CSV table of C-alpha atoms and ligand atoms in Angstrom, one decimal:
chain,number,residue,atom,x,y,z
A,224,MET,CA,-0.1,0.0,-0.1
A,225,LYS,CA,1.3,3.4,-1.0
A,226,LYS,CA,1.8,6.0,1.8
A,227,THR,CA,-0.6,8.9,1.7
A,228,LYS,CA,1.2,12.0,0.4
A,229,VAL,CA,0.4,15.5,1.9
A,230,LEU,CA,1.9,18.4,0.1
A,231,VAL,CA,1.8,22.0,1.5
A,232,GLY,CA,2.4,24.8,-0.9
A,233,LEU,CA,5.4,26.7,0.6
A,234,ALA,CA,6.3,29.3,-2.2
A,235,SER,CA,6.1,33.0,-1.2
A,236,CYS,CA,2.4,32.9,-2.2
A,237,GLY,CA,1.5,30.3,0.3
A,238,ILE,CA,3.9,31.6,3.1
A,239,ALA,CA,2.3,35.0,2.7
A,240,ALA,CA,-1.1,33.5,3.3
A,241,GLY,CA,0.0,31.7,6.4
A,242,ALA,CA,1.2,28.2,4.9
A,243,ASN,CA,4.1,27.8,7.4
A,244,LYS,CA,1.7,27.6,10.2
A,245,VAL,CA,-0.5,25.0,8.5
A,246,TYR,CA,2.6,22.9,7.6
A,247,ASN,CA,3.9,23.2,11.3
A,248,LYS,CA,0.5,22.2,12.6
A,249,LEU,CA,0.2,19.1,10.3
A,250,LYS,CA,3.8,18.2,11.2
A,251,ALA,CA,3.1,18.5,14.9
A,252,LEU,CA,-0.1,16.3,14.6
A,253,GLN,CA,1.7,13.7,12.6
A,254,GLU,CA,4.5,13.4,15.1
A,255,ALA,CA,2.2,13.4,18.2
A,256,ASP,CA,0.1,10.8,16.4
A,257,LYS,CA,2.9,8.9,14.7
A,258,LEU,CA,0.8,8.7,11.6
A,259,ASP,CA,2.7,7.1,8.7
A,260,ILE,CA,2.0,9.6,6.0
A,261,ASP,CA,4.5,11.4,3.6
A,262,LEU,CA,4.3,15.1,4.6
A,263,LYS,CA,6.2,17.4,2.3
A,264,ILE,CA,6.8,20.9,1.2
A,265,THR,CA,6.2,21.9,-2.5
A,266,GLY,CA,6.2,25.1,-4.5
A,267,CYS,CA,3.4,27.1,-6.1
A,268,ILE,CA,0.6,24.9,-6.9
A,269,GLY,CA,-1.0,27.5,-9.1
A,270,MET,CA,-4.0,28.7,-7.3
A,271,CYS,CA,-2.4,31.5,-5.4
A,272,TYR,CA,-5.8,33.0,-4.7
A,273,ARG,CA,-6.8,29.9,-2.7
A,274,GLU,CA,-3.7,29.7,-0.6
A,275,PRO,CA,-2.8,28.2,1.9
A,276,LEU,CA,-3.1,25.0,-0.2
A,277,VAL,CA,-2.8,21.4,1.1
A,278,GLU,CA,-2.9,18.5,-1.3
A,279,VAL,CA,-3.7,15.0,-0.1
A,280,ILE,CA,-3.0,12.1,-2.5
A,281,ASP,CA,-4.2,9.0,-1.2
A,282,GLU,CA,-5.2,5.5,-2.7
A,283,THR,CA,-8.5,6.9,-4.0
A,284,GLY,CA,-7.2,10.0,-5.7
A,285,SER,CA,-6.0,13.5,-5.2
A,286,TYR,CA,-7.8,16.3,-3.2
A,287,LEU,CA,-6.6,19.9,-3.2
A,288,TYR,CA,-7.8,21.7,-0.1
A,289,GLY,CA,-7.8,25.6,-0.4
A,290,GLU,CA,-7.9,28.5,2.2
A,291,ILE,CA,-6.5,26.2,4.9
A,292,ASP,CA,-5.8,27.6,8.3
A,293,GLU,CA,-4.6,25.7,11.5
A,294,GLU,CA,-8.0,24.9,12.5
A,295,LYS,CA,-9.0,23.5,9.1
A,296,ALA,CA,-5.7,21.7,9.0
A,297,VAL,CA,-6.6,19.8,12.3
A,298,GLU,CA,-10.0,18.9,10.7
A,299,ILE,CA,-8.2,17.5,7.6
A,300,PHE,CA,-5.8,15.5,9.7
A,301,ASP,CA,-8.6,14.1,12.0
A,302,LYS,CA,-11.1,13.3,9.2
A,303,HIS,CA,-9.1,12.7,5.9
A,304,LEU,CA,-5.8,11.5,7.1
A,305,LYS,CA,-7.1,9.4,10.1
A,306,GLN,CA,-10.4,8.2,8.9
A,307,ASN,CA,-10.4,8.5,5.1
A,308,GLU,CA,-13.2,10.9,5.3
A,309,ILE,CA,-12.8,13.6,2.7
A,310,VAL,CA,-13.8,17.1,4.0
A,311,LYS,CA,-15.5,18.1,0.7
A,312,ASP,CA,-16.4,21.7,1.7
A,313,TYR,CA,-12.6,22.7,1.5
A,314,VAL,CA,-11.8,20.8,-1.7
A,315,VAL,CA,-11.1,23.3,-4.6
A,316,LYS,CA,-9.8,20.6,-7.0
A,317,SER,CA,-10.1,16.8,-7.2
A,318,ASP,CA,-9.8,14.2,-9.9
A,319,LEU,CA,-12.8,12.5,-8.4
A,320,PHE,CA,-15.6,15.0,-8.4
A,321,GLU,CA,-16.4,18.4,-9.6
A,322,SER,CA,-15.5,21.4,-7.5
A,323,LYS,CA,-16.3,25.1,-7.8
A,324,ASP,CA,-12.9,26.2,-9.1
A,325,ASP,CA,-12.7,23.5,-11.8
A,326,SER,CA,-12.9,26.2,-14.5
A,327,PHE,CA,-9.6,27.8,-13.4
A,328,TRP,CA,-7.9,24.8,-14.6
A,329,ASP,CA,-9.6,24.3,-17.9
A,330,GLY,CA,-7.1,24.1,-20.8
A,331,GLN,CA,-4.1,24.6,-18.6
A,332,VAL,CA,-1.0,22.5,-19.5
A,333,LYS,CA,2.0,23.0,-17.4
A,334,ILE,CA,5.3,22.9,-19.4
A,335,ALA,CA,7.9,25.1,-17.7
A,336,LEU,CA,6.1,24.8,-14.4
A,337,ARG,CA,5.7,21.0,-14.8
A,338,ASN,CA,7.2,20.2,-11.4
A,339,CYS,CA,5.9,23.2,-9.4
A,340,GLY,CA,3.6,22.1,-6.8
A,341,VAL,CA,4.4,18.6,-7.5
A,342,ILE,CA,8.0,18.0,-6.1
A,343,ASP,CA,9.9,19.2,-3.0
A,344,PRO,CA,12.1,21.8,-4.5
A,345,GLU,CA,14.7,21.3,-1.9
A,346,ASN,CA,15.3,17.6,-2.6
A,347,ILE,CA,17.2,16.8,-5.8
A,348,GLU,CA,16.1,13.2,-5.7
A,349,GLU,CA,12.5,14.3,-6.2
A,350,TYR,CA,13.5,16.2,-9.4
A,351,GLU,CA,15.5,13.2,-10.5
A,352,GLU,CA,12.3,11.0,-10.1
A,353,HIS,CA,10.4,13.4,-12.3
A,354,ASP,CA,12.9,12.8,-15.2
A,355,GLY,CA,15.2,15.4,-13.8
A,356,TYR,CA,18.9,15.5,-15.2
A,357,ILE,CA,17.8,12.9,-17.8
A,358,ALA,CA,18.3,15.4,-20.6
A,359,ILE,CA,21.9,16.2,-19.8
A,360,LYS,CA,22.4,12.5,-19.2
A,361,LYS,CA,21.1,11.6,-22.7
A,362,ILE,CA,23.3,14.3,-24.2
A,363,LEU,CA,26.5,13.1,-22.4
A,364,GLU,CA,25.9,9.4,-22.5
A,365,GLY,CA,24.8,9.6,-26.2
A,366,LYS,CA,27.8,11.8,-27.0
A,367,ILE,CA,25.5,14.2,-28.7
A,368,SER,CA,27.5,16.9,-30.3
A,369,GLN,CA,27.2,20.7,-29.4
A,370,GLU,CA,25.9,21.5,-32.9
A,371,GLN,CA,23.2,18.8,-32.5
A,372,VAL,CA,22.2,20.2,-29.1
A,373,ILE,CA,22.0,23.7,-30.7
A,374,LYS,CA,20.0,22.4,-33.7
A,375,THR,CA,17.6,20.6,-31.5
A,376,VAL,CA,17.0,23.8,-29.4
A,377,LEU,CA,16.7,25.7,-32.7
A,378,ASP,CA,14.3,23.1,-34.3
A,379,SER,CA,12.0,23.2,-31.1
A,380,GLY,CA,11.2,26.8,-32.0
A,381,ILE,CA,11.8,28.0,-28.4
A,382,ARG,CA,12.1,31.7,-28.3
A,383,GLY,CA,13.4,33.7,-25.3
A,384,ARG,CA,10.8,34.1,-22.6
A,385,GLY,CA,12.4,37.3,-21.2
A,386,GLY,CA,10.3,39.5,-23.5
A,387,GLY,CA,12.4,39.8,-26.6
A,388,GLY,CA,11.4,36.5,-28.1
A,389,PHE,CA,14.7,36.0,-29.8
A,390,PRO,CA,15.2,32.3,-31.0
A,391,THR,CA,17.2,30.7,-28.3
A,392,GLY,CA,19.0,28.2,-30.5
A,393,MET,CA,20.2,31.0,-32.7
A,394,LYS,CA,21.5,32.8,-29.7
A,395,TRP,CA,23.5,29.7,-28.6
A,396,ARG,CA,24.9,29.3,-32.1
A,397,PHE,CA,26.2,32.7,-32.0
A,398,ALA,CA,27.9,32.1,-28.7
A,399,TYR,CA,29.2,28.7,-29.8
A,400,ASN,CA,30.8,30.2,-32.9
A,401,ASN,CA,32.8,32.8,-30.9
A,402,LYS,CA,35.8,30.9,-29.8
A,403,ALA,CA,37.4,31.9,-26.5
A,404,ASP,CA,39.3,30.4,-23.6
A,405,THR,CA,36.5,31.5,-21.2
A,406,LYS,CA,32.8,31.8,-21.9
A,407,TYR,CA,29.9,32.6,-19.6
A,408,ILE,CA,26.3,31.6,-19.5
A,409,ILE,CA,23.9,33.8,-17.5
A,410,CYS,CA,20.4,33.4,-16.2
A,411,ASN,CA,18.3,36.5,-16.0
A,412,ALA,CA,16.4,36.2,-12.9
A,413,ASP,CA,16.0,39.9,-12.4
A,414,GLU,CA,12.2,39.8,-13.1
A,415,GLY,CA,11.7,43.6,-12.9
A,416,ASP,CA,8.3,43.7,-14.4
A,417,PRO,CA,5.9,44.9,-11.8
A,418,GLY,CA,3.5,42.1,-10.6
A,419,ALA,CA,5.3,39.4,-12.6
A,420,PHE,CA,6.1,36.3,-10.6
A,421,MET,CA,6.5,33.7,-13.1
A,422,ASP,CA,10.3,33.5,-12.7
A,423,ARG,CA,10.1,33.5,-8.9
A,424,SER,CA,7.4,30.7,-9.0
A,425,LEU,CA,9.9,28.6,-11.0
A,426,LEU,CA,12.9,29.3,-9.0
A,427,GLU,CA,11.1,28.6,-5.8
A,428,GLY,CA,9.2,25.5,-7.1
A,429,ASP,CA,11.7,23.8,-9.4
A,430,PRO,CA,15.2,25.3,-9.2
A,431,HIS,CA,16.8,22.1,-10.7
A,432,ALA,CA,15.0,22.6,-14.0
A,433,VAL,CA,16.7,26.0,-14.4
A,434,ILE,CA,20.1,24.6,-13.4
A,435,GLU,CA,19.7,21.7,-15.8
A,436,GLY,CA,18.9,24.2,-18.6
A,437,LEU,CA,22.0,26.0,-17.7
A,438,ILE,CA,24.2,22.9,-17.8
A,439,ILE,CA,22.9,22.0,-21.2
A,440,GLY,CA,23.4,25.5,-22.4
A,441,SER,CA,27.1,25.4,-20.9
A,442,TYR,CA,27.8,22.2,-22.8
A,443,ALA,CA,26.3,23.6,-25.9
A,444,ILE,CA,28.3,26.9,-26.0
A,445,ASP,CA,31.4,25.8,-24.2
A,446,ALA,CA,30.8,28.0,-21.1
A,447,SER,CA,32.8,27.1,-18.0
A,448,GLU,CA,31.0,29.5,-15.6
A,449,GLY,CA,27.5,30.4,-15.1
A,450,VAL,CA,25.7,33.2,-13.1
A,451,ILE,CA,22.2,33.3,-11.9
A,452,TYR,CA,21.4,37.0,-11.5
A,453,CYS,CA,18.5,37.1,-9.0
A,454,ARG,CA,17.0,40.2,-7.3
A,455,ALA,CA,17.5,40.3,-3.7
A,456,GLU,CA,13.8,40.8,-3.1
A,457,TYR,CA,13.6,37.0,-3.8
A,458,PRO,CA,15.2,35.6,-0.6
A,459,LEU,CA,13.3,32.2,-0.8
A,460,ALA,CA,14.2,31.7,-4.5
A,461,ILE,CA,17.9,32.6,-3.7
A,462,LYS,CA,17.9,30.1,-0.7
A,463,ARG,CA,16.4,27.2,-2.9
A,464,LEU,CA,18.8,27.9,-5.7
A,465,ASN,CA,21.7,27.8,-3.4
A,466,ILE,CA,20.5,24.6,-1.8
A,467,ALA,CA,19.9,23.1,-5.4
A,468,ILE,CA,23.4,24.2,-6.6
A,469,GLU,CA,25.0,22.5,-3.6
A,470,GLN,CA,23.1,19.3,-4.2
A,471,ALA,CA,23.9,19.4,-8.0
A,472,ARG,CA,27.5,19.7,-7.0
A,473,GLU,CA,27.4,16.8,-4.5
A,474,LYS,CA,25.8,14.8,-7.3
A,475,GLY,CA,28.4,15.5,-9.8
A,476,TYR,CA,26.1,17.5,-12.2
A,477,LEU,CA,28.2,20.6,-11.5
A,478,GLY,CA,32.0,20.9,-11.0
A,479,LYS,CA,34.9,19.1,-12.8
A,480,ASP,CA,34.4,16.3,-15.3
A,481,ILE,CA,30.7,16.5,-15.0
A,482,MET,CA,29.1,13.0,-14.9
A,483,GLY,CA,32.5,11.5,-15.6
A,484,VAL,CA,33.0,13.4,-18.9
A,485,LYS,CA,36.6,14.4,-19.0
A,486,GLY,CA,37.1,18.0,-19.6
A,487,PHE,CA,33.5,18.9,-19.1
A,488,ASN,CA,33.8,21.6,-16.3
A,489,PHE,CA,31.0,23.9,-15.4
A,490,ASP,CA,30.0,25.7,-12.1
A,491,LEU,CA,27.7,28.5,-11.3
A,492,TYR,CA,26.8,30.9,-8.4
A,493,VAL,CA,24.0,33.2,-7.5
A,494,LYS,CA,24.6,36.9,-7.8
A,495,GLU,CA,22.1,39.0,-5.9
A,496,GLY,CA,20.9,42.2,-7.7
A,497,ALA,CA,19.8,45.3,-5.7
A,498,GLY,CA,16.4,45.4,-7.7
A,499,ALA,CA,16.8,48.0,-10.3
A,500,PHE,CA,14.3,47.5,-13.2
A,501,VAL,CA,17.2,48.5,-15.7
A,502,CYS,CA,19.4,45.7,-14.4
A,503,GLY,CA,17.2,43.2,-16.1
A,504,GLU,CA,18.4,44.6,-19.4
A,505,GLU,CA,21.3,42.3,-20.5
A,506,THR,CA,24.2,44.6,-20.8
A,507,ALA,CA,23.2,46.5,-17.6
A,508,LEU,CA,23.0,43.2,-15.8
A,509,MET,CA,26.4,42.3,-16.9
A,510,ALA,CA,27.7,45.6,-15.8
A,511,SER,CA,26.1,45.1,-12.4
A,512,ILE,CA,27.8,41.7,-12.0
A,513,GLU,CA,31.1,43.4,-12.7
A,514,GLY,CA,30.4,45.7,-9.9
A,515,GLU,CA,29.8,48.7,-12.3
A,516,ARG,CA,26.7,50.8,-12.3
A,517,GLY,CA,23.8,49.0,-14.1
A,518,MET,CA,23.5,51.0,-17.2
A,519,PRO,CA,22.8,49.6,-20.8
A,520,ARG,CA,25.4,50.1,-23.3
A,521,LYS,CA,25.3,50.3,-27.1
A,522,ARG,CA,25.4,47.2,-29.2
A,523,PRO,CA,27.5,45.8,-31.1
A,524,PRO,CA,29.5,44.4,-29.7
A,525,PHE,CA,26.8,41.7,-28.6
A,526,PRO,CA,27.1,39.6,-25.5
A,527,ALA,CA,27.9,36.6,-27.7
A,528,GLU,CA,30.9,38.4,-28.9
A,529,ALA,CA,32.0,40.5,-25.8
A,530,GLY,CA,29.8,40.1,-22.8
A,531,LEU,CA,30.6,39.4,-19.1
A,532,TRP,CA,34.3,40.5,-18.4
A,533,GLY,CA,34.7,41.1,-22.2
A,534,LYS,CA,34.2,37.3,-22.9
A,535,PRO,CA,31.6,35.8,-25.2
A,536,SER,CA,28.5,35.3,-23.1
A,537,ASN,CA,25.0,34.0,-23.4
A,538,ILE,CA,22.1,35.2,-21.4
A,539,ASN,CA,18.7,33.7,-21.2
A,540,ASN,CA,15.7,34.2,-19.0
A,541,VAL,CA,14.7,31.8,-16.2
A,542,GLU,CA,11.7,30.4,-18.0
A,543,THR,CA,13.7,29.9,-21.2
A,544,PHE,CA,16.1,27.7,-19.3
A,545,ALA,CA,13.4,25.7,-17.5
A,546,ASN,CA,12.0,24.8,-20.9
A,547,ILE,CA,15.4,23.5,-22.3
A,548,PRO,CA,15.4,20.0,-20.5
B,750,FMN,C1,14.7,47.7,-19.5
B,750,FMN,C2,14.7,46.3,-19.7
B,750,FMN,C3,14.5,45.4,-18.6
B,750,FMN,C4,14.4,43.9,-18.8
B,750,FMN,N1,14.2,43.1,-17.8
B,750,FMN,C5,14.3,41.8,-17.9
B,750,FMN,C6,14.0,40.9,-16.9
B,750,FMN,O1,13.7,41.3,-15.7
B,750,FMN,N2,14.1,39.6,-17.0
B,750,FMN,C7,14.5,39.0,-18.2
B,750,FMN,O2,14.5,37.9,-18.4
B,750,FMN,N3,14.6,39.8,-19.3
B,750,FMN,C8,14.6,41.2,-19.2
B,750,FMN,N4,14.9,42.0,-20.2
B,750,FMN,C9,15.3,41.4,-21.6
B,750,FMN,C10,16.8,41.1,-21.5
B,750,FMN,O3,17.6,42.1,-22.0
B,750,FMN,C11,17.3,39.9,-22.3
B,750,FMN,O4,16.7,40.1,-23.6
B,750,FMN,C12,16.7,38.5,-22.0
B,750,FMN,O5,17.1,38.3,-20.6
B,750,FMN,C13,17.2,37.5,-22.7
B,750,FMN,O6,16.7,36.1,-22.5
B,750,FMN,P1,15.7,35.3,-23.4
B,750,FMN,O7,16.4,35.4,-24.7
B,750,FMN,O8,15.7,34.0,-22.9
B,750,FMN,O9,14.4,36.0,-23.4
B,750,FMN,C14,14.8,43.5,-20.1
B,750,FMN,C15,15.0,44.3,-21.2
B,750,FMN,C16,15.0,45.7,-20.9
B,750,FMN,C17,15.2,46.5,-22.1
């Protein structure tokens, strides 16, 4: 018999609505009762307007409970988790019966956000269990060439998600063609657009997807160092990114001779930005990494020719990288 899984949405949206209290309450109840359930944290489940959200996945199906506080958490624990009695009044989504918010999900297909609200973002094994690091494994084990990787990205039709919509594969090809001893790959996680939180949701909910995209990009263009430029107003995203980077290093997805491939060296770090809208523009962003005032400069030269520290560089948005694997 499979253990009942209980997921609490602990992205910024959930935390702001009080999800930490709900998680702590469920944890305390579980420990007091020694109930054999799999209680986990997850990222943004998608219905921020119904936070705090708690999803129970048991043998019968999945039940998403919305607007849960500590009191309701106790009720869910006593009824659903201990007696298999669904608390229908709080269910906002289920695969077993209709609920009032069903229309919200109509037509939604999660692509970049595929793992958000599904996996624990602080656990690399959960990412691996959901086909994580499979794409880079396929490339390295199948000895797929850099040109072939770039062609695949080009053929996929993916265009930059940072706003400009420039074909990603074409950008990678420019960076690949500019030969240099050092090249950089940069992830733009500045997300300056007011009220836009898609990059934050991704970083908080599935940081490894972005890291895997960066590793694939580094392989394709020959970059040995990567930077994720993330605004300091995203402390949870930064925390989870740093945890994920450390885990990826321990597993050999980052560092020297990645996954046993001699000479494939790549590592990355998070650079915190002070939160200026203009620093989302790629040349201003690179100036900011260099410790200069964040001001755009004229092009040419383009970053693919002379970018960070004057070296060929490629910069893509968070969502672009998350789509790559
Ligand atoms: C003023 C200004 C602000 C920008 N802010 C962002 C931003 O916050 N995040 C982002 O990804 N791109 C931003 N861009 C676009 C970047 O310059 C760049 O085109 C993008 O990061 C490239 O990634 P992509 O090809 O994956 O879209 C901004 C551009 C301008 C002109």
